[in-house]
Tab-separated table of C-alpha atoms in Angstrom:
chain	number	residue	atom	x	y	z
X	592	MET	CA	-55.546	-44.954	14.922
X	593	THR	CA	-52.278	-45.265	13.039
X	594	GLU	CA	-49.250	-44.055	14.966
X	595	GLU	CA	-47.559	-41.166	13.172
X	596	LEU	CA	-43.972	-41.878	12.231
X	597	PRO	CA	-41.333	-39.479	13.543
X	598	ARG	CA	-40.599	-36.694	11.116
X	599	ARG	CA	-37.284	-37.169	9.288
X	600	HIS	CA	-34.900	-34.267	9.683
X	601	ALA	CA	-33.771	-32.482	6.548
X	602	THR	CA	-30.135	-33.020	5.613
X	603	LEU	CA	-27.430	-30.560	4.633
X	604	ASP	CA	-27.367	-32.102	1.150
X	605	GLU	CA	-31.093	-31.414	0.759
X	606	VAL	CA	-30.597	-27.790	1.814
X	607	ALA	CA	-27.781	-27.405	-0.727
X	608	ALA	CA	-29.821	-29.032	-3.510
X	609	LEU	CA	-32.859	-26.834	-2.885
X	610	ALA	CA	-30.711	-23.695	-2.731
X	611	GLY	CA	-28.842	-24.666	-5.892
X	612	VAL	CA	-25.415	-24.441	-4.223
X	613	SER	CA	-22.685	-26.872	-3.256
X	614	ARG	CA	-22.678	-28.661	0.072
X	615	SER	CA	-19.655	-26.646	1.203
X	616	VAL	CA	-21.387	-23.321	0.447
X	617	ALA	CA	-24.463	-24.433	2.396
X	618	SER	CA	-22.226	-25.425	5.297
X	619	ARG	CA	-20.470	-22.044	5.263
X	620	VAL	CA	-23.810	-20.248	5.469
X	621	ILE	CA	-25.027	-22.447	8.336
X	622	ASN	CA	-21.804	-21.844	10.258
X	623	ASP	CA	-21.841	-18.113	9.429
X	624	ALA	CA	-18.459	-18.421	7.715
X	625	PRO	CA	-17.000	-15.896	5.241
X	626	HIS	CA	-16.567	-16.135	1.453
X	627	VAL	CA	-20.265	-16.524	0.542
X	628	SER	CA	-22.036	-14.109	-1.791
X	629	ARG	CA	-25.222	-12.428	-0.602
X	630	ALA	CA	-27.309	-14.194	-3.270
X	631	LYS	CA	-26.098	-17.652	-2.262
X	632	ARG	CA	-26.465	-16.884	1.437
X	633	GLU	CA	-30.084	-15.782	0.925
X	634	ALA	CA	-30.845	-18.886	-1.185
X	635	VAL	CA	-29.515	-21.175	1.540
X	636	GLU	CA	-31.435	-19.325	4.249
X	637	ARG	CA	-34.663	-19.714	2.244
X	638	ALA	CA	-33.999	-23.440	1.849
X	639	ILE	CA	-33.336	-23.789	5.583
X	640	ARG	CA	-36.662	-22.140	6.408
X	641	LYS	CA	-38.595	-24.178	3.831
X	642	LEU	CA	-37.139	-27.517	4.917
X	643	GLY	CA	-37.056	-26.698	8.615
X	644	TYR	CA	-33.416	-27.703	8.723
X	645	VAL	CA	-31.843	-27.875	12.199
X	646	PRO	CA	-28.019	-28.144	12.365
X	647	ASN	CA	-26.541	-31.042	14.272
X	648	PRO	CA	-25.012	-29.456	17.409
X	649	LYS	CA	-22.097	-31.893	17.488
X	650	ALA	CA	-21.291	-31.373	13.823
X	651	ARG	CA	-21.537	-27.627	14.234
X	652	ALA	CA	-19.220	-27.657	17.212
X	653	LEU	CA	-16.765	-29.704	15.161
X	654	ALA	CA	-17.032	-27.280	12.250
X	655	THR	CA	-16.378	-24.232	14.404
X	656	ARG	CA	-13.579	-25.598	16.591
X	657	GLN	CA	-10.337	-23.624	16.760
X	658	ALA	CA	-6.971	-25.161	15.980
X	659	GLY	CA	-4.894	-22.380	17.506
X	660	ALA	CA	-2.792	-21.918	14.373
X	661	ALA	CA	-2.740	-19.995	11.091
X	662	ALA	CA	-1.010	-20.899	7.834
X	663	LEU	CA	1.204	-18.566	5.824
X	664	VAL	CA	1.236	-20.045	2.315
X	665	ILE	CA	3.820	-18.731	-0.158
X	666	SER	CA	3.241	-19.944	-3.698
X	667	ARG	CA	6.892	-20.777	-4.267
X	668	VAL	CA	8.928	-23.921	-3.632
X	669	ASP	CA	12.430	-22.500	-4.007
X	670	PRO	CA	14.113	-22.964	-0.588
X	671	GLU	CA	15.972	-19.710	-1.275
X	672	VAL	CA	12.703	-17.888	-0.659
X	673	LEU	CA	13.516	-18.128	3.049
X	674	ALA	CA	16.750	-16.227	2.404
X	675	ASP	CA	14.966	-13.513	0.407
X	676	PRO	CA	15.007	-10.394	2.639
X	677	PHE	CA	11.488	-9.462	1.559
X	678	PHE	CA	9.884	-12.742	2.617
X	679	ALA	CA	12.086	-12.890	5.705
X	680	GLN	CA	10.633	-9.573	6.883
X	681	VAL	CA	7.081	-10.649	6.046
X	682	ILE	CA	7.586	-13.795	8.125
X	683	VAL	CA	8.928	-11.740	11.042
X	684	GLY	CA	5.857	-9.480	10.879
X	685	VAL	CA	3.453	-12.422	10.656
X	686	SER	CA	5.174	-14.313	13.466
X	687	SER	CA	5.164	-11.377	15.888
X	688	ALA	CA	1.495	-10.597	15.265
X	689	LEU	CA	0.461	-14.247	15.606
X	690	GLU	CA	2.345	-14.432	18.894
X	691	GLU	CA	0.311	-11.477	20.158
X	692	ALA	CA	-2.862	-13.274	19.055
X	693	ASP	CA	-1.706	-16.505	20.767
X	694	LEU	CA	-1.716	-18.411	17.458
X	695	HIS	CA	0.986	-20.670	16.068
X	696	MET	CA	2.338	-20.140	12.543
X	697	MET	CA	2.491	-22.885	9.921
X	698	LEU	CA	4.687	-21.902	6.959
X	699	CYS	CA	3.932	-23.654	3.662
X	700	LEU	CA	5.855	-23.263	0.385
X	701	ALA	CA	3.533	-24.423	-2.369
X	702	ALA	CA	3.872	-23.997	-6.120
X	703	THR	CA	3.954	-27.642	-7.272
X	704	PRO	CA	0.883	-29.890	-7.553
X	705	ARG	CA	2.109	-31.878	-4.541
X	706	GLY	CA	2.684	-28.720	-2.531
X	707	ARG	CA	-0.792	-27.422	-3.329
X	708	GLU	CA	-2.307	-30.790	-2.455
X	709	ARG	CA	-0.652	-30.698	0.952
X	710	VAL	CA	-2.010	-27.192	1.595
X	711	GLU	CA	-5.494	-28.282	0.571
X	712	GLN	CA	-5.266	-31.275	2.911
X	713	LEU	CA	-4.201	-28.954	5.713
X	714	VAL	CA	-7.214	-26.749	5.086
X	715	ARG	CA	-9.676	-29.614	4.696
X	716	SER	CA	-8.543	-31.139	7.977
X	717	ARG	CA	-9.030	-27.755	9.663
X	718	ALA	CA	-5.601	-28.009	11.233
X	719	VAL	CA	-5.476	-24.202	11.058
X	720	ASP	CA	-8.015	-21.477	11.824
X	721	GLY	CA	-7.196	-19.362	8.775
X	722	VAL	CA	-4.882	-18.945	5.801
X	723	MET	CA	-2.714	-16.126	4.442
X	724	LEU	CA	-1.787	-16.481	0.752
X	725	MET	CA	1.178	-14.743	-0.892
X	726	ALA	CA	3.131	-14.637	-4.181
X	727	LEU	CA	0.350	-15.941	-6.402
X	728	HIS	CA	0.839	-15.854	-10.160
X	729	GLU	CA	-1.985	-15.397	-12.648
X	730	GLY	CA	-4.157	-18.511	-12.753
X	731	ASP	CA	-2.620	-19.963	-9.583
X	732	PRO	CA	-4.822	-22.912	-8.454
X	733	LEU	CA	-4.286	-21.934	-4.811
X	734	ALA	CA	-6.492	-18.891	-5.339
X	735	ARG	CA	-9.579	-21.096	-5.372
X	736	LEU	CA	-9.030	-21.867	-1.681
X	737	ALA	CA	-10.833	-18.631	-0.887
X	738	GLU	CA	-13.952	-19.936	-2.617
X	739	GLU	CA	-13.831	-23.551	-1.524
X	740	THR	CA	-12.891	-23.427	2.148
X	741	GLN	CA	-14.957	-22.439	5.143
X	742	LEU	CA	-11.835	-20.959	6.700
X	743	PRO	CA	-11.057	-17.246	6.421
X	744	VAL	CA	-8.442	-16.448	3.766
X	745	VAL	CA	-6.436	-13.220	3.583
X	746	PHE	CA	-4.288	-12.382	0.562
X	747	GLY	CA	-0.922	-10.705	0.974
X	748	GLY	CA	-0.887	-8.704	-2.230
X	749	ARG	CA	-3.745	-8.958	-4.677
X	750	PRO	CA	-3.826	-11.713	-7.300
X	751	LYS	CA	-3.553	-10.430	-10.857
X	752	ASP	CA	-6.704	-12.058	-12.224
X	753	PHE	CA	-9.326	-11.260	-9.565
X	754	GLU	CA	-10.035	-9.007	-6.598
X	755	PRO	CA	-10.366	-10.972	-3.352
X	756	ARG	CA	-12.641	-9.794	-0.586
X	757	TRP	CA	-9.897	-9.559	2.026
X	758	TYR	CA	-6.339	-8.511	1.258
X	759	VAL	CA	-3.446	-6.358	2.449
X	760	ASP	CA	-1.400	-4.806	-0.335
X	761	ILE	CA	1.174	-2.121	-1.060
X	762	ASP	CA	0.445	0.889	-3.264
X	763	ASN	CA	2.756	-0.446	-5.949
X	764	VAL	CA	1.552	1.801	-8.766
X	765	ALA	CA	2.099	5.000	-6.775
X	766	GLY	CA	5.482	3.820	-5.531
X	767	ALA	CA	6.729	3.007	-9.030
X	768	ARG	CA	5.354	6.308	-10.326
X	769	ASP	CA	7.236	8.186	-7.582
X	770	ALA	CA	10.446	6.327	-8.436
X	771	THR	CA	10.167	7.195	-12.119
X	772	ASP	CA	9.150	10.789	-11.399
X	773	HIS	CA	12.267	11.143	-9.249
X	774	LEU	CA	14.473	10.004	-12.137
X	775	LEU	CA	12.745	12.435	-14.492
X	776	ALA	CA	13.161	15.260	-11.955
X	777	GLN	CA	16.903	14.588	-12.046
X	778	GLY	CA	16.860	15.471	-15.740
X	779	ARG	CA	16.858	11.874	-16.983
X	780	THR	CA	14.863	11.483	-20.188
X	781	LYS	CA	15.896	8.015	-21.399
X	782	VAL	CA	14.574	5.989	-18.483
X	783	VAL	CA	14.169	2.216	-18.758
X	784	THR	CA	12.716	-0.325	-16.365
X	785	ILE	CA	13.496	-3.812	-15.133
X	786	CYS	CA	10.079	-5.126	-14.156
X	787	GLY	CA	9.019	-8.131	-12.152
X	788	PRO	CA	7.025	-11.044	-13.607
X	789	LEU	CA	4.070	-9.544	-15.448
X	790	ASP	CA	1.829	-12.474	-14.523
X	791	THR	CA	1.894	-11.176	-10.942
X	792	GLU	CA	-0.003	-8.140	-9.690
X	793	VAL	CA	3.097	-6.666	-8.081
X	794	GLY	CA	5.093	-6.970	-11.302
X	795	ALA	CA	2.307	-5.575	-13.449
X	796	SER	CA	1.481	-2.725	-11.041
X	797	ARG	CA	5.054	-1.467	-10.751
X	798	HIS	CA	5.408	-1.616	-14.516
X	799	ARG	CA	2.164	0.360	-14.819
X	800	GLY	CA	3.488	3.027	-12.450
X	801	TYR	CA	6.607	3.442	-14.596
X	802	ARG	CA	4.543	3.747	-17.777
X	803	GLU	CA	2.132	6.256	-16.240
X	804	ALA	CA	4.971	8.515	-15.101
X	805	MET	CA	6.654	8.422	-18.490
X	806	LEU	CA	3.445	9.146	-20.389
X	807	LEU	CA	2.455	11.994	-18.049
X	808	ALA	CA	5.887	13.519	-18.681
X	809	GLY	CA	5.297	13.334	-22.432
X	810	LEU	CA	7.900	10.591	-22.907
X	811	THR	CA	7.547	7.222	-24.599
X	812	PRO	CA	7.987	4.302	-22.188
X	813	ARG	CA	10.668	1.921	-23.390
X	814	PRO	CA	9.994	-1.837	-23.527
X	815	ALA	CA	10.666	-3.423	-20.158
X	816	GLU	CA	13.009	-6.286	-19.409
X	817	GLN	CA	11.497	-8.816	-17.022
X	818	GLY	CA	13.225	-10.416	-14.070
X	819	ASP	CA	12.230	-12.751	-11.264
X	820	PHE	CA	13.165	-10.261	-8.512
X	821	SER	CA	16.618	-11.835	-8.027
X	822	ASP	CA	20.019	-10.138	-8.188
X	823	ALA	CA	21.082	-12.363	-11.101
X	824	ALA	CA	17.933	-11.511	-13.052
X	825	GLY	CA	18.571	-7.792	-12.541
X	826	ALA	CA	22.142	-8.105	-13.801
X	827	ALA	CA	21.072	-10.029	-16.897
X	828	ALA	CA	18.179	-7.642	-17.650
X	829	MET	CA	20.495	-4.643	-17.321
X	830	ALA	CA	22.876	-6.163	-19.880
X	831	ARG	CA	20.006	-6.604	-22.330
X	832	LEU	CA	18.840	-3.033	-21.771
X	833	LEU	CA	22.317	-1.629	-22.370
X	834	GLU	CA	22.479	-3.525	-25.639
X	835	ALA	CA	19.024	-2.370	-26.742
X	836	HIS	CA	19.292	1.214	-25.429
X	837	PRO	CA	22.953	2.247	-25.151
X	838	ASP	CA	21.855	5.873	-24.590
X	839	LEU	CA	19.826	5.095	-21.443
X	840	ASP	CA	20.407	7.463	-18.518
X	841	GLY	CA	17.998	6.187	-15.855
X	842	VAL	CA	16.833	2.797	-14.553
X	843	PHE	CA	13.867	1.924	-12.380
X	844	ALA	CA	14.190	-1.645	-11.095
X	845	ALA	CA	11.068	-3.199	-9.587
X	846	ASN	CA	12.913	-4.368	-6.475
X	847	ASP	CA	16.214	-3.772	-4.696
X	848	ASN	CA	17.674	-7.193	-5.503
X	849	MET	CA	17.343	-6.552	-9.234
X	850	ALA	CA	18.602	-2.975	-8.783
X	851	ALA	CA	21.728	-4.313	-7.050
X	852	GLY	CA	22.318	-6.640	-9.989
X	853	ALA	CA	21.813	-3.735	-12.391
X	854	LEU	CA	24.422	-1.671	-10.516
X	855	ARG	CA	26.939	-4.481	-10.924
X	856	THR	CA	26.326	-4.722	-14.671
X	857	LEU	CA	26.566	-0.951	-15.117
X	858	ARG	CA	29.849	-0.915	-13.229
X	859	GLY	CA	31.178	-3.733	-15.411
X	860	ALA	CA	30.162	-1.821	-18.539
X	861	GLY	CA	32.086	1.252	-17.405
X	862	ARG	CA	28.958	3.299	-16.655
X	863	SER	CA	29.218	5.598	-13.653
X	864	VAL	CA	26.272	5.797	-11.232
X	865	PRO	CA	24.708	8.326	-10.911
X	866	GLU	CA	26.797	10.462	-13.290
X	867	ASP	CA	26.027	8.407	-16.417
X	868	VAL	CA	23.017	6.414	-15.241
X	869	ALA	CA	20.783	7.020	-12.217
X	870	VAL	CA	19.182	3.958	-10.582
X	871	VAL	CA	16.146	3.558	-8.307
X	872	GLY	CA	14.949	0.331	-6.700
X	873	PHE	CA	11.890	-0.701	-4.698
X	874	ASP	CA	11.459	-2.237	-1.213
X	875	ASP	CA	14.166	-0.485	0.868
X	876	LEU	CA	15.837	-3.740	1.859
X	877	ALA	CA	19.200	-3.892	3.625
X	878	VAL	CA	20.911	-4.434	0.266
X	879	ALA	CA	19.921	-0.885	-0.736
X	880	GLN	CA	22.091	0.582	2.023
X	881	VAL	CA	25.170	-1.552	1.350
X	882	ALA	CA	25.007	-1.286	-2.467
X	883	GLU	CA	27.741	0.668	-4.219
X	884	PRO	CA	26.629	3.390	-4.490
X	885	ALA	CA	23.873	3.308	-1.857
X	886	LEU	CA	20.569	2.805	-3.614
X	887	THR	CA	17.734	5.293	-3.864
X	888	THR	CA	14.620	3.207	-3.427
X	889	VAL	CA	10.921	3.121	-2.632
X	890	HIS	CA	10.305	2.130	0.976
X	891	GLN	CA	7.428	-0.221	1.626
X	892	PRO	CA	6.410	-1.306	5.155
X	893	ILE	CA	7.147	-5.013	4.710
X	894	ARG	CA	6.828	-6.099	8.342
X	895	ASP	CA	3.609	-4.108	8.617
X	896	LEU	CA	2.313	-6.058	5.625
X	897	GLY	CA	2.763	-9.278	7.605
X	898	ARG	CA	1.330	-7.824	10.796
X	899	GLU	CA	-1.735	-6.376	9.056
X	900	MET	CA	-2.437	-9.680	7.317
X	901	VAL	CA	-2.592	-11.329	10.729
X	902	ARG	CA	-4.784	-8.595	12.207
X	903	MET	CA	-7.215	-8.973	9.326
X	904	LEU	CA	-7.232	-12.755	9.679
X	905	VAL	CA	-7.781	-12.603	13.444
X	906	GLY	CA	-10.697	-10.235	12.848
X	907	LEU	CA	-12.250	-12.699	10.417
X	908	ILE	CA	-11.779	-15.586	12.845
X	909	ALA	CA	-13.572	-13.478	15.460
X	910	GLY	CA	-16.512	-12.941	13.098
X	911	ARG	CA	-15.754	-9.389	11.968
X	912	ASP	CA	-15.723	-8.209	8.349
X	913	PRO	CA	-12.617	-6.029	7.917
X	914	SER	CA	-12.028	-3.846	4.885
X	915	PRO	CA	-9.132	-4.434	2.461
X	916	LEU	CA	-6.023	-2.420	3.268
X	917	ILE	CA	-3.467	-0.749	0.988
X	918	LEU	CA	-0.297	0.422	2.695
X	919	PRO	CA	1.526	3.574	1.486
X	920	THR	CA	5.103	3.892	0.219
X	921	HIS	CA	7.656	6.702	0.212
X	922	LEU	CA	10.881	7.456	-1.615
X	923	VAL	CA	14.231	7.153	0.198
X	924	LYS	CA	16.926	9.174	-1.588
X	925	ARG	CA	20.509	7.919	-1.572
X	926	ALA	CA	23.635	8.193	-3.717
X	927	SER	CA	22.451	6.286	-6.815
X	928	THR	CA	20.454	9.286	-8.102
């Protein structure tokens, strides 16, 4: 009687091939990780049953180990980003929430190919338990991390070109609409806007809020001037708007830094604020209170944005499936309107 050879165990590659998915997708299903569609998950589970696949306990333990850290990845390389009050407050919120969760924070600035490569290496090596992505522009290669990694990924602000499964965002459209409505309620009819980069969701959403308010009031929105959210960009955009629309009587700037720059340009042009031109910003940063005059602005809960990103990420690490979250805004009235 011929001795029967031991049965060869099916491999992860064979499971992936039978299911028609990549090896990484098959691995995510086996380890019950996020970022897998229902159709792909079911295909992998069928392949597992058909092949009788049994995960290697050591490999599975390795795949599910915890590093005790989370990465905050900002898709910018400008060192000045750390001096930007917005990102500074986000970092404070993230850091405090990670401390409560007993996780370390790794901060990565990544907008160059080398920067992205370093982030991808960090993720592949599983040196962190999860990733928070912020400041993505349309078509940003970093966005594919959510599809390619087994780690949980939370977006701070939605990307412009797709809707991720897990994100924390601000109600930018409503906030911009409230800002513009406030200007219109002050009797301003020639309202212009300094918008953020339109290849970002935040820039496009705040511009959309301005347009919606103008159209609902029966007014024609004027062409926007774009800025990069910096004071200098706001000053330069305001100069262009004054040249194009010398009769303007209201300005909605998509953030407080640009609004502060706009105030400086208006002052240099001999325009009185708010008598000649009323100005509203967005964010409610410290600069809004020290501006001359003090800036009416849309308050957004920036530190809460950071904290909620961490809470969502910690939930994912623990195996939960949290819902996306959109945080509300409200108008803060000051002397510029």
